[in-house]
CSV table of C-alpha atoms in Angstrom, one decimal:
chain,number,residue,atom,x,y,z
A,1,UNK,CA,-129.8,-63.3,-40.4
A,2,UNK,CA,-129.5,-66.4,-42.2
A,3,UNK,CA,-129.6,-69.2,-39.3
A,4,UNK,CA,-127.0,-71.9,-40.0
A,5,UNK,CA,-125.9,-75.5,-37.8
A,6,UNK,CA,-122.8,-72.9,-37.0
A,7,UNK,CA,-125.9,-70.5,-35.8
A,8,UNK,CA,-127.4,-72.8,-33.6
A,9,UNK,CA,-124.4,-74.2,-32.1
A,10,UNK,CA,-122.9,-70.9,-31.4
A,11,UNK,CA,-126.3,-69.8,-29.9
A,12,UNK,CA,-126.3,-73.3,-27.7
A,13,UNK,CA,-122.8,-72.1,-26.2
A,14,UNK,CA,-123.7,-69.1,-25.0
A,15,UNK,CA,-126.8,-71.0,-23.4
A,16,UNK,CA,-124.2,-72.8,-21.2
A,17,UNK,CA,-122.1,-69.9,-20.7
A,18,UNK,CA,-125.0,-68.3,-19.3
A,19,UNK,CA,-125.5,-71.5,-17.0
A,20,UNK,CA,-122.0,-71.2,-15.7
A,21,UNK,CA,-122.7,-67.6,-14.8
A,22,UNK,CA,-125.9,-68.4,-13.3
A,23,UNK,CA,-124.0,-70.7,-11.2
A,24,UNK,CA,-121.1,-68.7,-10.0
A,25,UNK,CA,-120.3,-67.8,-6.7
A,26,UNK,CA,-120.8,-64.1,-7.6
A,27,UNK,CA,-124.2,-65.0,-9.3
A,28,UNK,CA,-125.5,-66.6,-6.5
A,29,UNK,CA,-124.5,-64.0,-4.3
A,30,UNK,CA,-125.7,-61.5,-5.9
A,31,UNK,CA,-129.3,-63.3,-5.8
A,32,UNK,CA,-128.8,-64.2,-1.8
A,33,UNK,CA,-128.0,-60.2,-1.2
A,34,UNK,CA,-130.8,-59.0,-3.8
A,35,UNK,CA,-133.2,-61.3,-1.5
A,36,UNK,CA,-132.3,-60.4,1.9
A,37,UNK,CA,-132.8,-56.4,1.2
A,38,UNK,CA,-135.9,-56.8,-1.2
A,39,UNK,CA,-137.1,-58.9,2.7
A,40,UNK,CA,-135.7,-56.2,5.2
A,41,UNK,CA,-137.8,-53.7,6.7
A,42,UNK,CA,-135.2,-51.4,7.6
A,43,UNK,CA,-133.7,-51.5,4.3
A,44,UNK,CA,-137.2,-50.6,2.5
A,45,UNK,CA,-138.0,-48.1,4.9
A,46,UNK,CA,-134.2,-46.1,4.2
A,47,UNK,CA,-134.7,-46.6,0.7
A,48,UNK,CA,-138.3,-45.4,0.7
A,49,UNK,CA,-137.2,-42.5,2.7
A,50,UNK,CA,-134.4,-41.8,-0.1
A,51,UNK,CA,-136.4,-41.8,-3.0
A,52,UNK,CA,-138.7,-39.2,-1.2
A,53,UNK,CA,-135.4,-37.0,-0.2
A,54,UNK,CA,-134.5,-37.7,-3.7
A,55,UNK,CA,-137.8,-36.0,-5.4
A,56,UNK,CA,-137.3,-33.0,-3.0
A,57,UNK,CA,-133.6,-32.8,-4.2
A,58,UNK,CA,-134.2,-32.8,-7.4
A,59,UNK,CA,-136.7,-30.1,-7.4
A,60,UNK,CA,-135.1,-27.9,-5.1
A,61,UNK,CA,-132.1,-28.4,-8.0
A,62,UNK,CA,-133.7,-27.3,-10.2
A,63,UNK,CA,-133.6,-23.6,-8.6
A,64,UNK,CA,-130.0,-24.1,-7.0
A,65,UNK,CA,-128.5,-21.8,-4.1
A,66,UNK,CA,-131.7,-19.6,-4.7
A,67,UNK,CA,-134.3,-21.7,-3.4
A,68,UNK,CA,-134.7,-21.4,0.4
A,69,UNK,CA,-134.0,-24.8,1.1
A,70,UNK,CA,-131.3,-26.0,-1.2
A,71,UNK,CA,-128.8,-26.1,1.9
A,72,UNK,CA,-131.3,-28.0,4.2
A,73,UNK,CA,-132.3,-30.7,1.6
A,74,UNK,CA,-128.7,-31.2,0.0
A,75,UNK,CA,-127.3,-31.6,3.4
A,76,UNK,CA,-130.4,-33.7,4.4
A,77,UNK,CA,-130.2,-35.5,0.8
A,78,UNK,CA,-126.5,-36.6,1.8
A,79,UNK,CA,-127.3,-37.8,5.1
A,80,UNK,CA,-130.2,-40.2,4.1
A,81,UNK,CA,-127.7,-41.4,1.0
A,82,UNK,CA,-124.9,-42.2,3.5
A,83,UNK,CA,-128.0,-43.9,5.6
A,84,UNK,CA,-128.8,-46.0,2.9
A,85,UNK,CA,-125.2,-46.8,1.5
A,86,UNK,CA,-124.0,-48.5,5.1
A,87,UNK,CA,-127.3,-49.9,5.8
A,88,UNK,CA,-126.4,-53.8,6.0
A,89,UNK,CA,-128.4,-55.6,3.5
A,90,UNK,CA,-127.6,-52.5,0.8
A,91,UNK,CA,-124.2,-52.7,1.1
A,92,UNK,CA,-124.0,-56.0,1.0
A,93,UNK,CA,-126.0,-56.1,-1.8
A,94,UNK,CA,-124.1,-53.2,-3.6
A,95,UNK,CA,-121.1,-55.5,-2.6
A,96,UNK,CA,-122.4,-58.6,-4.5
A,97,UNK,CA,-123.6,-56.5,-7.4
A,98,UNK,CA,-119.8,-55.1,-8.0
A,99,UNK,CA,-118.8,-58.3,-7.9
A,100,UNK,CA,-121.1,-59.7,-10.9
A,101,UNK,CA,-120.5,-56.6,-12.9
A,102,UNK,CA,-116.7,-57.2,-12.8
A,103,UNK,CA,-117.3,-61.0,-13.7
A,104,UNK,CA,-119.6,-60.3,-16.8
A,105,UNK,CA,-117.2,-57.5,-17.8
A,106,UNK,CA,-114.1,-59.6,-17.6
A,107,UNK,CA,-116.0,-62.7,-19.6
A,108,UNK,CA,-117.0,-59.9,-21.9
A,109,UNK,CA,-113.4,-58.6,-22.6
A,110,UNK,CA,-112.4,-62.1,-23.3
A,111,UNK,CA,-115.0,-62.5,-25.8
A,112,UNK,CA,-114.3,-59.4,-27.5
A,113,UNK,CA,-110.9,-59.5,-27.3
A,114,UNK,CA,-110.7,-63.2,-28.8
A,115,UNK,CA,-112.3,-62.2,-31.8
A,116,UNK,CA,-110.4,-59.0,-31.7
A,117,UNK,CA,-108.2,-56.9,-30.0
A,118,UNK,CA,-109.6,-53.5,-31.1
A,119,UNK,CA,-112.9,-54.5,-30.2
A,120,UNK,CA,-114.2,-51.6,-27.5
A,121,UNK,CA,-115.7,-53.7,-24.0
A,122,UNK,CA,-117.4,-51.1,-21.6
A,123,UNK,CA,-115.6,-52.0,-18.5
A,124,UNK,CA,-117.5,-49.8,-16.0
A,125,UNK,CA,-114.8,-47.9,-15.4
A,126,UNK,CA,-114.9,-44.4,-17.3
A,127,UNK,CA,-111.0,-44.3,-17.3
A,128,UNK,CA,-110.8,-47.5,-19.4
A,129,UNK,CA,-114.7,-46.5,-21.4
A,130,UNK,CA,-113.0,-43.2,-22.8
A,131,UNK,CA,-110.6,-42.6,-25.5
A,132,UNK,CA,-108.4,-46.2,-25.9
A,133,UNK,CA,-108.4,-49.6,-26.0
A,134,UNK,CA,-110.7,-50.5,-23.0
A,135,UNK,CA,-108.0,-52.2,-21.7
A,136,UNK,CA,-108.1,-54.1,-24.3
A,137,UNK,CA,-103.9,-53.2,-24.4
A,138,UNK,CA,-104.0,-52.8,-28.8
A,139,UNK,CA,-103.3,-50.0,-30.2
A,140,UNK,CA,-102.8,-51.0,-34.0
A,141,UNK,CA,-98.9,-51.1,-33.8
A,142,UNK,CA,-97.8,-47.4,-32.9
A,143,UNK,CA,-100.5,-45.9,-31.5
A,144,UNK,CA,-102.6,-43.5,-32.6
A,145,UNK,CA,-105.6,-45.3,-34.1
A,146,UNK,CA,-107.4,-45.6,-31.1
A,147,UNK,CA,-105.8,-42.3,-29.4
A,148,UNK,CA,-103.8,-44.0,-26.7
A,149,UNK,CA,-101.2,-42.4,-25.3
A,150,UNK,CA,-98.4,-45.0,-26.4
């Protein structure tokens, strides 16, 4: 890539666009939730105790219904997952990190978009990801190009 004055600038925008981000409400939520689980005890001990449950799952997978204790550890498996997803600082956390995710994903879209409307954006939504216009609403004039339903 051949770097041009149109380079650099272009570069330097996104630099402040980052900065805005970094900024955000949502950003600085996101680093206030990240903080206060990475600091809980309770919150490291559930997720400790999930990524143990977790190994055990996935080996007693990999024999399904016939190992002797895929009913005990699936059940088990779900209850220390529900555990962790209500815990406070998790779910707060999880909360914040939605939140960001939708806010770069939207300021992605309106990049791709502007430059052009075919342009695919992952939205983190699979219904939107698969076969269209990401939501992008262009579907080259009757349809079909991009194999939206019109």
């Amino acid at each position: 890539m051949i770097i041009t004055e149109q380079t650099i600038a272009l570069l330097d925008q996104a630099e402040t666009l980052a900065e805005w981000i970094e900024s955000s409400e949502s950003f600085q939520t996101y680093i206030t939730t990240k903080r206060a689980r990475l600091a809980s005890d309770e919150a490291r001990d559930v997720e400790r105790e999930f990524l143990r449950m977790k190994e055990d799952y996935e080996y007693v997978q990999r024999f399904g219904k016939h190992h002797p204790d895929h009913d005990r550890i699936k059940k088990e498996m779900h209850l220390v997952k529900r555990r962790l997803d209500v815990q406070p600082e998790v779910a707060a956390f999880k909360k914040a990190e939605r939140n960001l995710d939708k806010l770069l994903g939207e300021v992605s879209g309106l990049l791709a978009h502007s430059v052009s409307p075919k342009i695919k954006v992952p939205t983190g939504n699979p219904f939107f990801d698969e076969g269209g216009c990401s939501g992008g609403g262009s579907c080259g004039g009757g349809g079909g190009s991009c194999g939206c339903a019109v």
